[in-house]
Coordinates of N, CA and C and ligand atoms in Angstrom, one line a residue:
X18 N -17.1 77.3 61.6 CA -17.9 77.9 62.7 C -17.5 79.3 63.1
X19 N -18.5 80.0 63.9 CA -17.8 81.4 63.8 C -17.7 81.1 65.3
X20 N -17.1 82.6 65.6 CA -16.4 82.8 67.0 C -17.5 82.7 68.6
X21 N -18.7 83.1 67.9 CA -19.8 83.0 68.5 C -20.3 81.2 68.6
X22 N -20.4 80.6 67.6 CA -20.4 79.4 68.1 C -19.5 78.7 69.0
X23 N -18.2 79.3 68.8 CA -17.3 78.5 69.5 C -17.3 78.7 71.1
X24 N -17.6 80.1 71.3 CA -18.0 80.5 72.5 C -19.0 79.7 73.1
X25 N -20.0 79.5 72.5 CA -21.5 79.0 73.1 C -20.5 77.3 73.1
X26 N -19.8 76.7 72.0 CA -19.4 75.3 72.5 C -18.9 75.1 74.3
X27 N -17.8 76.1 74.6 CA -17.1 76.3 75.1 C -18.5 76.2 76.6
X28 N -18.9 77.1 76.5 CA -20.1 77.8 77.8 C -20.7 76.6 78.1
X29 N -21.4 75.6 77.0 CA -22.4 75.0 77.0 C -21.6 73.7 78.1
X30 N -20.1 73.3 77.7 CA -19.4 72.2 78.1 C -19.5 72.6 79.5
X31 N -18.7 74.0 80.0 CA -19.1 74.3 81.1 C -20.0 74.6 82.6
X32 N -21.2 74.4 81.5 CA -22.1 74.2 82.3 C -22.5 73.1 83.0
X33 N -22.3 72.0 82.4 CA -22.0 71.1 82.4 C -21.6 70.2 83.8
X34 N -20.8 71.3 84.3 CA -19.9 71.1 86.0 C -20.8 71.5 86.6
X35 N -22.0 72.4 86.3 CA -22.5 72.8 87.9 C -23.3 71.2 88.6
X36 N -22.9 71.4 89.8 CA -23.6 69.9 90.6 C -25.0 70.4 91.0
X37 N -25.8 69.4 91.7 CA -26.8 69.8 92.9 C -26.3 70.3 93.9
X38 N -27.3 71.7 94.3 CA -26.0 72.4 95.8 C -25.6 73.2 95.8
X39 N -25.1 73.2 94.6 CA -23.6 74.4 93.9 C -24.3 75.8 94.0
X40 N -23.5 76.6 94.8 CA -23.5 78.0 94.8 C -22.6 78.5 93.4
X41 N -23.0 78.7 92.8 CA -22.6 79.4 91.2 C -21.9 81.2 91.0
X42 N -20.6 80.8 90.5 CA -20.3 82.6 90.2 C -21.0 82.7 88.9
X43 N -22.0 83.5 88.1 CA -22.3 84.0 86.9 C -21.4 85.0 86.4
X44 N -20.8 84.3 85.6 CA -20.1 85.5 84.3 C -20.9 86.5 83.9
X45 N -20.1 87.1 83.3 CA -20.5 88.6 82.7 C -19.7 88.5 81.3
X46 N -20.2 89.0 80.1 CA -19.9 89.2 78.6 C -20.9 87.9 77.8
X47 N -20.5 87.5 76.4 CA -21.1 87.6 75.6 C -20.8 85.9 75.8
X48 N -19.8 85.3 76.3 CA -19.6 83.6 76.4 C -20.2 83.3 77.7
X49 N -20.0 84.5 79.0 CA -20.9 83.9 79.8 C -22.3 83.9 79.6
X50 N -22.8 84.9 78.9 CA -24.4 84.5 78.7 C -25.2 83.4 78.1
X51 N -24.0 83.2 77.5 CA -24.6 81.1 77.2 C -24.1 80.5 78.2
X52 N -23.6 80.3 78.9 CA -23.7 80.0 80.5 C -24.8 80.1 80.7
X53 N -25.0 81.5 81.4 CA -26.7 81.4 81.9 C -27.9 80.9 81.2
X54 N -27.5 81.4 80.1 CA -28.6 80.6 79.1 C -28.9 78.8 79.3
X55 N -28.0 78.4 79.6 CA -27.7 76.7 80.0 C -28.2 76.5 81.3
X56 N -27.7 77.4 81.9 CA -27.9 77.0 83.4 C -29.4 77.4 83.7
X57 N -29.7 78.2 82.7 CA -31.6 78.1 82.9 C -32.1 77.2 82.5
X58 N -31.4 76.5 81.6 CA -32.1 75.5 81.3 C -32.2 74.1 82.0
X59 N -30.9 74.5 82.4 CA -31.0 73.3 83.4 C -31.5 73.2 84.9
X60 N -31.7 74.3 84.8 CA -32.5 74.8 85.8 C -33.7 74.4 85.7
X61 N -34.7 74.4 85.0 CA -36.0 74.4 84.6 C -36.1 72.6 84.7
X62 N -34.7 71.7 84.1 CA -34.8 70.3 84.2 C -34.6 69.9 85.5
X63 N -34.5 71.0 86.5 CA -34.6 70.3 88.0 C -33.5 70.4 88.8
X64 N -32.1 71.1 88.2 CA -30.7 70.8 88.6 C -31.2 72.2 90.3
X65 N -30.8 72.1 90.8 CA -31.1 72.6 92.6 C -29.8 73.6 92.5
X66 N -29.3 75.1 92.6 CA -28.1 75.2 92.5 C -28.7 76.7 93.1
X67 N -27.6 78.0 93.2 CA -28.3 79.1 93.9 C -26.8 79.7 93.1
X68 N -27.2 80.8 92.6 CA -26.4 81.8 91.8 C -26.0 83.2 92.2
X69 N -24.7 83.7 92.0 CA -24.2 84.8 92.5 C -23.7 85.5 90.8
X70 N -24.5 86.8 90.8 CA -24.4 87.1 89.4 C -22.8 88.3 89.6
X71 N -22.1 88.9 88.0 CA -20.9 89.3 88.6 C -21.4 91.1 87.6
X72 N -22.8 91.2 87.7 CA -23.3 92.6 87.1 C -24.4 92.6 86.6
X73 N -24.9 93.6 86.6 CA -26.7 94.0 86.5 C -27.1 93.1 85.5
X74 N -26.3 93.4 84.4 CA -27.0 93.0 82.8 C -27.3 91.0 83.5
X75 N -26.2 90.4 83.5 CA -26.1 89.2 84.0 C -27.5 88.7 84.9
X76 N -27.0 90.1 86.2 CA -28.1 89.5 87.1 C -29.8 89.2 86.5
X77 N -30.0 90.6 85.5 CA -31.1 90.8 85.0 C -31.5 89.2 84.2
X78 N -30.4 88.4 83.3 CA -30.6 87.6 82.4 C -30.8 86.5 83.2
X79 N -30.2 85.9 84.6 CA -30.5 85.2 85.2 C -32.2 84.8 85.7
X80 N -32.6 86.3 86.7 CA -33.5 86.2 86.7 C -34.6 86.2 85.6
X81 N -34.5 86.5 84.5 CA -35.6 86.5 83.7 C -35.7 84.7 83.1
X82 N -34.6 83.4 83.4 CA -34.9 82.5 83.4 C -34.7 81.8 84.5
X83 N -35.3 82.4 85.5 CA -35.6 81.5 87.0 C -34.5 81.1 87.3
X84 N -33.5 81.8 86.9 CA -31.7 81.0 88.3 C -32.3 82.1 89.7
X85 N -32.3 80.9 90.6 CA -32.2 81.6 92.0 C -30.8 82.0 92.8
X86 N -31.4 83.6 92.8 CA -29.5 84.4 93.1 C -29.8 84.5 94.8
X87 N -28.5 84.4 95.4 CA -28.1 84.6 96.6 C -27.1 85.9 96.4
X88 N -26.6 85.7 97.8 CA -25.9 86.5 98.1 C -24.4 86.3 99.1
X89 N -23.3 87.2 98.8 CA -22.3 86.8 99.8 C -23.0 86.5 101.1
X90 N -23.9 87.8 101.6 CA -24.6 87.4 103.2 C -25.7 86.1 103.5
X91 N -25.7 85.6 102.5 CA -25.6 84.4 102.9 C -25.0 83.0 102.6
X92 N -23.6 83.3 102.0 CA -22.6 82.0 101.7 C -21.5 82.9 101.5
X93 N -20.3 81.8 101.9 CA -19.1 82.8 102.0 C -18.6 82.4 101.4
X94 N -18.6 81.3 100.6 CA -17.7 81.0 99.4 C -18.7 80.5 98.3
X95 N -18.7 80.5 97.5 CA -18.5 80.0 95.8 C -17.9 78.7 95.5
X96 N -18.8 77.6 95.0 CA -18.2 76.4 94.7 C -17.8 76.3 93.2
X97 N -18.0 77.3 92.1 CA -18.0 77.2 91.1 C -18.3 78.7 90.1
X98 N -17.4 79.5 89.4 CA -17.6 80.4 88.7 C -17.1 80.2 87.8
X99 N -18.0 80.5 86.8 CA -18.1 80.6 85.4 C -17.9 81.7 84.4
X100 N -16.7 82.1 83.6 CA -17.0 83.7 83.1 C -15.9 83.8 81.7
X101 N -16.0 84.5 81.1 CA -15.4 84.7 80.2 C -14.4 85.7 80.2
X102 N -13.3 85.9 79.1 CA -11.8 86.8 79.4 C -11.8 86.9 78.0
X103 N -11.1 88.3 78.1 CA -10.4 89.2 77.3 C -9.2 88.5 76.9
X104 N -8.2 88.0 77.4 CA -7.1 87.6 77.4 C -6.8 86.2 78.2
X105 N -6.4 85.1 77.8 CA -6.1 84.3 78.6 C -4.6 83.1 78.0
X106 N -3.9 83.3 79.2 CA -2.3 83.1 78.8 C -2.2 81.8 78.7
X107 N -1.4 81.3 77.8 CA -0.8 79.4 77.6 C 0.0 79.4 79.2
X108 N -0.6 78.4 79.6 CA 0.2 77.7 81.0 C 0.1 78.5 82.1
X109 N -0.4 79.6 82.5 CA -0.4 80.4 83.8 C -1.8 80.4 83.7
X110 N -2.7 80.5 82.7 CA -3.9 81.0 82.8 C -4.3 82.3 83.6
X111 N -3.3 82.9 83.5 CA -3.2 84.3 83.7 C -4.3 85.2 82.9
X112 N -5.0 86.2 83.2 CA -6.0 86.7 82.3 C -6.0 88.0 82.1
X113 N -6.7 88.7 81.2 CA -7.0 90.3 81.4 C -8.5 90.1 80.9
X114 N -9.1 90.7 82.0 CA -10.7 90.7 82.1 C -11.2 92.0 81.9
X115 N -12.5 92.2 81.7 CA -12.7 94.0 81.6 C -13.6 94.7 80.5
X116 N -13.3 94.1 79.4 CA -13.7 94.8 78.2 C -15.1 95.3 78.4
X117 N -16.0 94.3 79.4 CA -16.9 94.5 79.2 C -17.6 95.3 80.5
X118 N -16.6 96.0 81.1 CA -16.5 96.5 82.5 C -17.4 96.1 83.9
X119 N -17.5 94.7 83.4 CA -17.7 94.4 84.8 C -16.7 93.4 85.9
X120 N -15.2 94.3 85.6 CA -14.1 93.5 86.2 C -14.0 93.8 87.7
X121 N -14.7 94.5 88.7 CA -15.1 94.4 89.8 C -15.5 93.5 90.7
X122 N -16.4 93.5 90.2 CA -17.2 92.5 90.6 C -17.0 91.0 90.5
X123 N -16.5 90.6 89.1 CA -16.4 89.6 88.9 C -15.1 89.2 89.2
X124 N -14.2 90.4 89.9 CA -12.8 89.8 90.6 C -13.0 89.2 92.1
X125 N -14.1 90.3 93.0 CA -14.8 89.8 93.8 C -15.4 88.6 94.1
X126 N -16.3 88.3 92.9 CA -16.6 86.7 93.1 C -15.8 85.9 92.7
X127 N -15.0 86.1 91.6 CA -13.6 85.3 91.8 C -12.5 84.7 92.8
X128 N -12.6 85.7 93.8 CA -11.8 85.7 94.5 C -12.8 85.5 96.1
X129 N -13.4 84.8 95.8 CA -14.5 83.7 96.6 C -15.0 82.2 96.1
X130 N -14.1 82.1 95.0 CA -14.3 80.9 94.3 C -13.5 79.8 94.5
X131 N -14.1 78.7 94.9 CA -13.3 77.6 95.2 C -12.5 76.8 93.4
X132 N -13.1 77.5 92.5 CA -13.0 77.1 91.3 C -12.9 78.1 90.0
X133 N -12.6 78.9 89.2 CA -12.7 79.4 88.5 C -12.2 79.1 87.0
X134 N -13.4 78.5 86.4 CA -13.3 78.4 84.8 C -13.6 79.1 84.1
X135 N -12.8 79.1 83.2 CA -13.0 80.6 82.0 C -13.3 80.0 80.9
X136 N -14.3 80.4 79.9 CA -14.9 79.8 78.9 C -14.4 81.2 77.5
X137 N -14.0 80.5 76.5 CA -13.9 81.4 76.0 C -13.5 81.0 74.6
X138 N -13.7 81.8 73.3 CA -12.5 80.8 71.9 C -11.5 80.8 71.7
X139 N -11.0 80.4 70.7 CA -9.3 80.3 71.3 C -8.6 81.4 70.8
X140 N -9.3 82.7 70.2 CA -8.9 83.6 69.9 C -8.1 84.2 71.2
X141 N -8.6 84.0 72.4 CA -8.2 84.9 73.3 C -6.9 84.2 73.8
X142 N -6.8 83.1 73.6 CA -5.6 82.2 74.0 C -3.9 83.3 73.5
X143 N -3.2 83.8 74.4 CA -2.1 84.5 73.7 C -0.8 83.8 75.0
X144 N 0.7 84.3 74.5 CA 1.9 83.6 74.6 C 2.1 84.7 75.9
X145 N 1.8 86.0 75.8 CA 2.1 86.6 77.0 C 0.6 87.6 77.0
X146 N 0.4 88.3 78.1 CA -0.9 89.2 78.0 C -0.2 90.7 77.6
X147 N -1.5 91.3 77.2 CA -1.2 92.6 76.7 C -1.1 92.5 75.1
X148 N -0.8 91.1 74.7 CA -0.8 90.9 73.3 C -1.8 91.3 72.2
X149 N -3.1 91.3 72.9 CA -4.1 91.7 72.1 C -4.8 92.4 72.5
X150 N -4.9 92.6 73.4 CA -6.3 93.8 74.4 C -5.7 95.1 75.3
X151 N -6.2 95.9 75.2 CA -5.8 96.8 76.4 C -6.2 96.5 77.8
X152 N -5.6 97.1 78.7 CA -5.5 96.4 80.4 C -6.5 97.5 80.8
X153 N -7.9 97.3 81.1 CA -9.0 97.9 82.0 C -8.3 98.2 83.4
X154 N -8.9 99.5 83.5 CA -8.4 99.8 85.2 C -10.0 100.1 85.8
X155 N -10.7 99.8 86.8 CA -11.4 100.7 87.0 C -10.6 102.0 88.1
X156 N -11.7 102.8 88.0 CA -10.6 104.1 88.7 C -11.9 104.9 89.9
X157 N -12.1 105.7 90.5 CA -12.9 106.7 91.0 C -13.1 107.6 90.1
X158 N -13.9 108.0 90.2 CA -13.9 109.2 88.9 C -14.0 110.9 89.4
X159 N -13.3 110.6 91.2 CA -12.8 111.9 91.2 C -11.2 111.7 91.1
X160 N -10.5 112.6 90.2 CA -9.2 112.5 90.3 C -8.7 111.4 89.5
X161 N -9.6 111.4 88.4 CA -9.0 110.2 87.4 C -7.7 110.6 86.5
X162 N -7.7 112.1 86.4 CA -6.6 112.2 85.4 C -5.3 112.2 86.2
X163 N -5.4 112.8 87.7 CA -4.0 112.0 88.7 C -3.8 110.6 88.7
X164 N -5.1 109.8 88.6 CA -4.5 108.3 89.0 C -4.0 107.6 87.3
X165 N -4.7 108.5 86.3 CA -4.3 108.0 84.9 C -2.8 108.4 84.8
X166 N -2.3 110.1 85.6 CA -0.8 109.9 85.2 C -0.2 109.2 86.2
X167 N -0.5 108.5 87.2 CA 0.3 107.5 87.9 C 0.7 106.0 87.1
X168 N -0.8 105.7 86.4 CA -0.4 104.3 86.0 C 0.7 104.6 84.8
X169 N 0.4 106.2 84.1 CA 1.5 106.1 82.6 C 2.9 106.5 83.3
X170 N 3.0 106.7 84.8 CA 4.4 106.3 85.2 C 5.2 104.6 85.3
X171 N 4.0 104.1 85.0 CA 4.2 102.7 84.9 C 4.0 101.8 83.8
X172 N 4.0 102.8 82.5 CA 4.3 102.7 81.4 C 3.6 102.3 80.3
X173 N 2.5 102.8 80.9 CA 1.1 102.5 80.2 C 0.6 103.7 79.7
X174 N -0.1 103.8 78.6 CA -1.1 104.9 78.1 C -2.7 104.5 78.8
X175 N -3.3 105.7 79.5 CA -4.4 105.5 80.0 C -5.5 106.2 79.3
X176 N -6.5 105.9 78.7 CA -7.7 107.0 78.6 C -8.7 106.1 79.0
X177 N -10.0 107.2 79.1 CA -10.7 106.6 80.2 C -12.2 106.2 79.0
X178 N -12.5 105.1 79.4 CA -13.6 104.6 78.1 C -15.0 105.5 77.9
X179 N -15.2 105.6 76.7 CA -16.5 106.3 76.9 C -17.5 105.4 76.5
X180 N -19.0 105.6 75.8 CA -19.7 104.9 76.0 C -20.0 105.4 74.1
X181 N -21.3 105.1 73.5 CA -21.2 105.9 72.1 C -21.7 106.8 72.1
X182 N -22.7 107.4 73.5 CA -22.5 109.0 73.0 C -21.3 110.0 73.1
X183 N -20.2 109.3 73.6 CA -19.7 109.9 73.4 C -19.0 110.4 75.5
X184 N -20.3 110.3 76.1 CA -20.1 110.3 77.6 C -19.2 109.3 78.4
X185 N -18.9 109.3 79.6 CA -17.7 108.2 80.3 C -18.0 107.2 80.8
X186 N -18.1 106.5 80.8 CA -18.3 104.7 80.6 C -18.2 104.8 82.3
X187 N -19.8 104.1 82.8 CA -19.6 104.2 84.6 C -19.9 102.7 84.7
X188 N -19.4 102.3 85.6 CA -19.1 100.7 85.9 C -20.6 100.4 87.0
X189 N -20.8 99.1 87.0 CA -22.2 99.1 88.0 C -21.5 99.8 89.4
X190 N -20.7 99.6 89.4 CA -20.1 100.4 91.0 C -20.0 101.5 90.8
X191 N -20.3 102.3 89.4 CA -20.0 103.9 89.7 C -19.0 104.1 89.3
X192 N -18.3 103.5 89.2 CA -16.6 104.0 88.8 C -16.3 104.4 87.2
X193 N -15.5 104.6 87.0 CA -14.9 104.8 86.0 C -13.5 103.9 85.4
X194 N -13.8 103.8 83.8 CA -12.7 102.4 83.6 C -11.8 103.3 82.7
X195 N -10.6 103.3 82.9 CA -9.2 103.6 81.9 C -8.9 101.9 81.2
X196 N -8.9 102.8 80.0 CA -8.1 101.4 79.0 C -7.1 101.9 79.2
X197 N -6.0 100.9 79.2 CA -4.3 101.3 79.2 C -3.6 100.5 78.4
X198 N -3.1 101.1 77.6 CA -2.4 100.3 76.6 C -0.8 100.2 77.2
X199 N -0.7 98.8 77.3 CA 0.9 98.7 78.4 C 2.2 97.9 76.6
X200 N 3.3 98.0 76.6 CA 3.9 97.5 75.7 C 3.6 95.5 76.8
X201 N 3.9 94.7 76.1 CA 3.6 93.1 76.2 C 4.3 93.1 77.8
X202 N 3.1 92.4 78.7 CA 3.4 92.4 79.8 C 3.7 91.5 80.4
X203 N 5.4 91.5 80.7 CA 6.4 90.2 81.2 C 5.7 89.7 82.7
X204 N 5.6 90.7 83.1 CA 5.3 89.9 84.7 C 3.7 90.9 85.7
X205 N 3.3 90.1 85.3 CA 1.5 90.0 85.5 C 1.3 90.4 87.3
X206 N 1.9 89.3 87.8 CA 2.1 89.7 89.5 C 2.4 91.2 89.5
X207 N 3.6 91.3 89.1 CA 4.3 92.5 89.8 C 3.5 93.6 89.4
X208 N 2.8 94.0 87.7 CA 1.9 94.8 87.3 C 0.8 95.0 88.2
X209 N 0.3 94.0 88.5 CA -1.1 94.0 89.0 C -0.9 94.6 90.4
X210 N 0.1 94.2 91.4 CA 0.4 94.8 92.6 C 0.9 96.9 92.1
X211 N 1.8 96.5 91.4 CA 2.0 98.3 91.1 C 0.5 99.0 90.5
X212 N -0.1 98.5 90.0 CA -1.5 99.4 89.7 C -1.9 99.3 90.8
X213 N -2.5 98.1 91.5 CA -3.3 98.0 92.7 C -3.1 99.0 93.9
X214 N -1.3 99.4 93.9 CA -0.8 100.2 94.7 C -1.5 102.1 94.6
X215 N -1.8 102.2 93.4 CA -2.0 103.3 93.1 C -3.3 104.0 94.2
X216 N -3.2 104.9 94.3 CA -4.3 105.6 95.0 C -5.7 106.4 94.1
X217 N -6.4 106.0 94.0 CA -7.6 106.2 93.2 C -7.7 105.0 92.6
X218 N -7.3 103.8 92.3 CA -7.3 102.4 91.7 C -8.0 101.6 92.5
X219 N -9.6 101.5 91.9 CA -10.2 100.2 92.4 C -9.7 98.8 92.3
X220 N -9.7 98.7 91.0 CA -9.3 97.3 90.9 C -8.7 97.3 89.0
X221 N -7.8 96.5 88.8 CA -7.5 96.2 87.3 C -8.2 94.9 86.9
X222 N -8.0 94.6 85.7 CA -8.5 93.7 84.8 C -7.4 92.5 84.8
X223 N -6.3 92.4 85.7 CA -5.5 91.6 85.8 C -6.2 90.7 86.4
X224 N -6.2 89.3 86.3 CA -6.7 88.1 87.0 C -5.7 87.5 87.1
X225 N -4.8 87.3 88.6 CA -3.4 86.6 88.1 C -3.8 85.5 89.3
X226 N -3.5 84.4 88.7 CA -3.4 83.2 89.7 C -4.8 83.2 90.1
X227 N -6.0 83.1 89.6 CA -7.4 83.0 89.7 C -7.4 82.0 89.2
X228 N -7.8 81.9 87.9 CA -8.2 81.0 87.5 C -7.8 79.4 87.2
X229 N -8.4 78.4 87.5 CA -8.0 77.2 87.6 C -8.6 76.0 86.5
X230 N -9.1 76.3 85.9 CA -9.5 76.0 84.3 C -9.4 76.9 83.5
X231 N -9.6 76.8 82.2 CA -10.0 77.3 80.8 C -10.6 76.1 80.3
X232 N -11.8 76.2 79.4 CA -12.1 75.7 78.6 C -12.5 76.4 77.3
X233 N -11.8 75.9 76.1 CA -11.3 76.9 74.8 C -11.8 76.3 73.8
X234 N -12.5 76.5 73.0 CA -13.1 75.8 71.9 C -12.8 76.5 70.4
X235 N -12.4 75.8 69.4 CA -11.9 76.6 68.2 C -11.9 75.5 66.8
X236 N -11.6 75.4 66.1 CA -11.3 75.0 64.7 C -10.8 73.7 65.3
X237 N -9.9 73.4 66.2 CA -9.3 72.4 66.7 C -9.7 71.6 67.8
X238 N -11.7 71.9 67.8 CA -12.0 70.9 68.9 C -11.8 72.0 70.0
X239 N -12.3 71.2 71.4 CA -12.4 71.9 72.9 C -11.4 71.3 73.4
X240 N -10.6 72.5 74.2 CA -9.5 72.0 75.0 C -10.2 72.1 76.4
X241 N -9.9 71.4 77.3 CA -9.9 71.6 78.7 C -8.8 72.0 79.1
X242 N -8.1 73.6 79.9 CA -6.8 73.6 79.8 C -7.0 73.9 81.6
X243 N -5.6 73.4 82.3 CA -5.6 73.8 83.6 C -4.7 74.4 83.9
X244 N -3.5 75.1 85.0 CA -2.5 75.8 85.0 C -1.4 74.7 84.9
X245 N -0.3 75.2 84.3 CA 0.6 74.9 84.2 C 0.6 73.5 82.7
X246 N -0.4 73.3 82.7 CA -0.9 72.5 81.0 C -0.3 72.9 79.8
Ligands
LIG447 O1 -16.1 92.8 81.7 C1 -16.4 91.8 81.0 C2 -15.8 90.5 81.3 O2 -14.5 90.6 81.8 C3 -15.9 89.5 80.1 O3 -15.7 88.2 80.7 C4 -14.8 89.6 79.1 O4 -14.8 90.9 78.6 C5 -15.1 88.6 78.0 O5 -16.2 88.9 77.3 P1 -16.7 88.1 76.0 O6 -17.1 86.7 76.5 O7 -17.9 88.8 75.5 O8 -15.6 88.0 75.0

């Protein structure tokens, strides 16, 4: 099976969880969209639930199969989010989110989530992060090349993504994203507060202590994985 099926195994299990009731986080990338793709459907078989999407493309895909979206101003928490990762660590479930730059937002609704499962293949499964992906920053994009040489004081290479013409990759919030390529990153906490600290630094692609599932599907069957597992 390819990587794409395994993703869609992975999404499809996860959907799985939403109850009647459930205020919903919608992922963002190419595993949450078979999420939404499920949850439309199950939507249509009657399931009652109200959706918080985590970026335009998302929000766009939801509504075009009738998930009814809310909003923080009207619920202050999230019973359940759903989304996919760049990187996701054995036993911490530690993540690096981003690639697909909508790590804003989707840290936001994360961090209103009574629950956060990450659906993903087990490609992304690694022993420490930084192992396979570069670390997303989003930045301001006045004064990006000061906050780029702040983070390469912290030992990172920064450039800032472009898009394929060639222009600078703007985040639904407007911002601007630095890939940073960091050497294998021992301690995730402490990273994530030293970028966070920086001034011009919206937010990184660090997800540390968020998430409270994985579900990983690969050559080896579906794992349900939880922290410390
Ligand atoms: O910004 C994008 C998100 O963080 C995605 O969840 C992440 O990049 C994983 O995307 P995919 O499921 O397409 O591998």
């Amino acid at each position: 099976m390819s990587a794409s099926e395994y993703k869609r195994q992975a999404a499809e299990l996860a959907a799985e969880m939403v109850e009647d009731g459930m205020v919903v986080g919608l992922g963002t990338g190419s595993t949450a969209a078979f999420v939404v793709e499920a949850l439309g459907r199950r939507h249509k078989e009657g399931l009652r639930f109200v959706a918080i999407p985590t970026s335009v493309a998302t929000e766009k895909q939801a509504l075009g199969l009738g998930i009814p979206l809310t909003t923080f101003g009207e619920h202050a928490r999230v019973n359940l989010t759903i989304d996919g990762a760049d990187e996701i660590q054995r036993g911490t479930l530690n993540l690096i989110k981003g690639l697909g730059g909508a790590l804003l937002r989707e840290k936001i609704v994360a961090a209103s989530s009574d629950r956060l499962v990450i659906v993903a293949d087990d490609t992304k499964l690694v022993d420490h992060l930084g192992m396979k992906t570069l670390l997303p920053v989003e930045v301001t994009s006045f004064g990006w090349e000061a906050t780029a040489r702040q983070i390469e004081r912290l030992g990172g290479q920064a450039s800032p993504r472009r898009n394929r013409e060639g222009a600078f990759f703007v985040s639904d919030g407007g911002n601007l994203i630095l890939d940073c390529r960091f050497p294998v990153i021992s301690d995730a906490g402490r990273l994530e507060q030293d970028i966070r600290s920086i001034v011009g630094v919206v937010e990184s692609g660090l997800f540390v202590g968020m998430a409270t599932d994985a579900i990983v599907a690969g050559g080896e069957g579906i794992a349900h994985l939880t922290v410390g597992a």
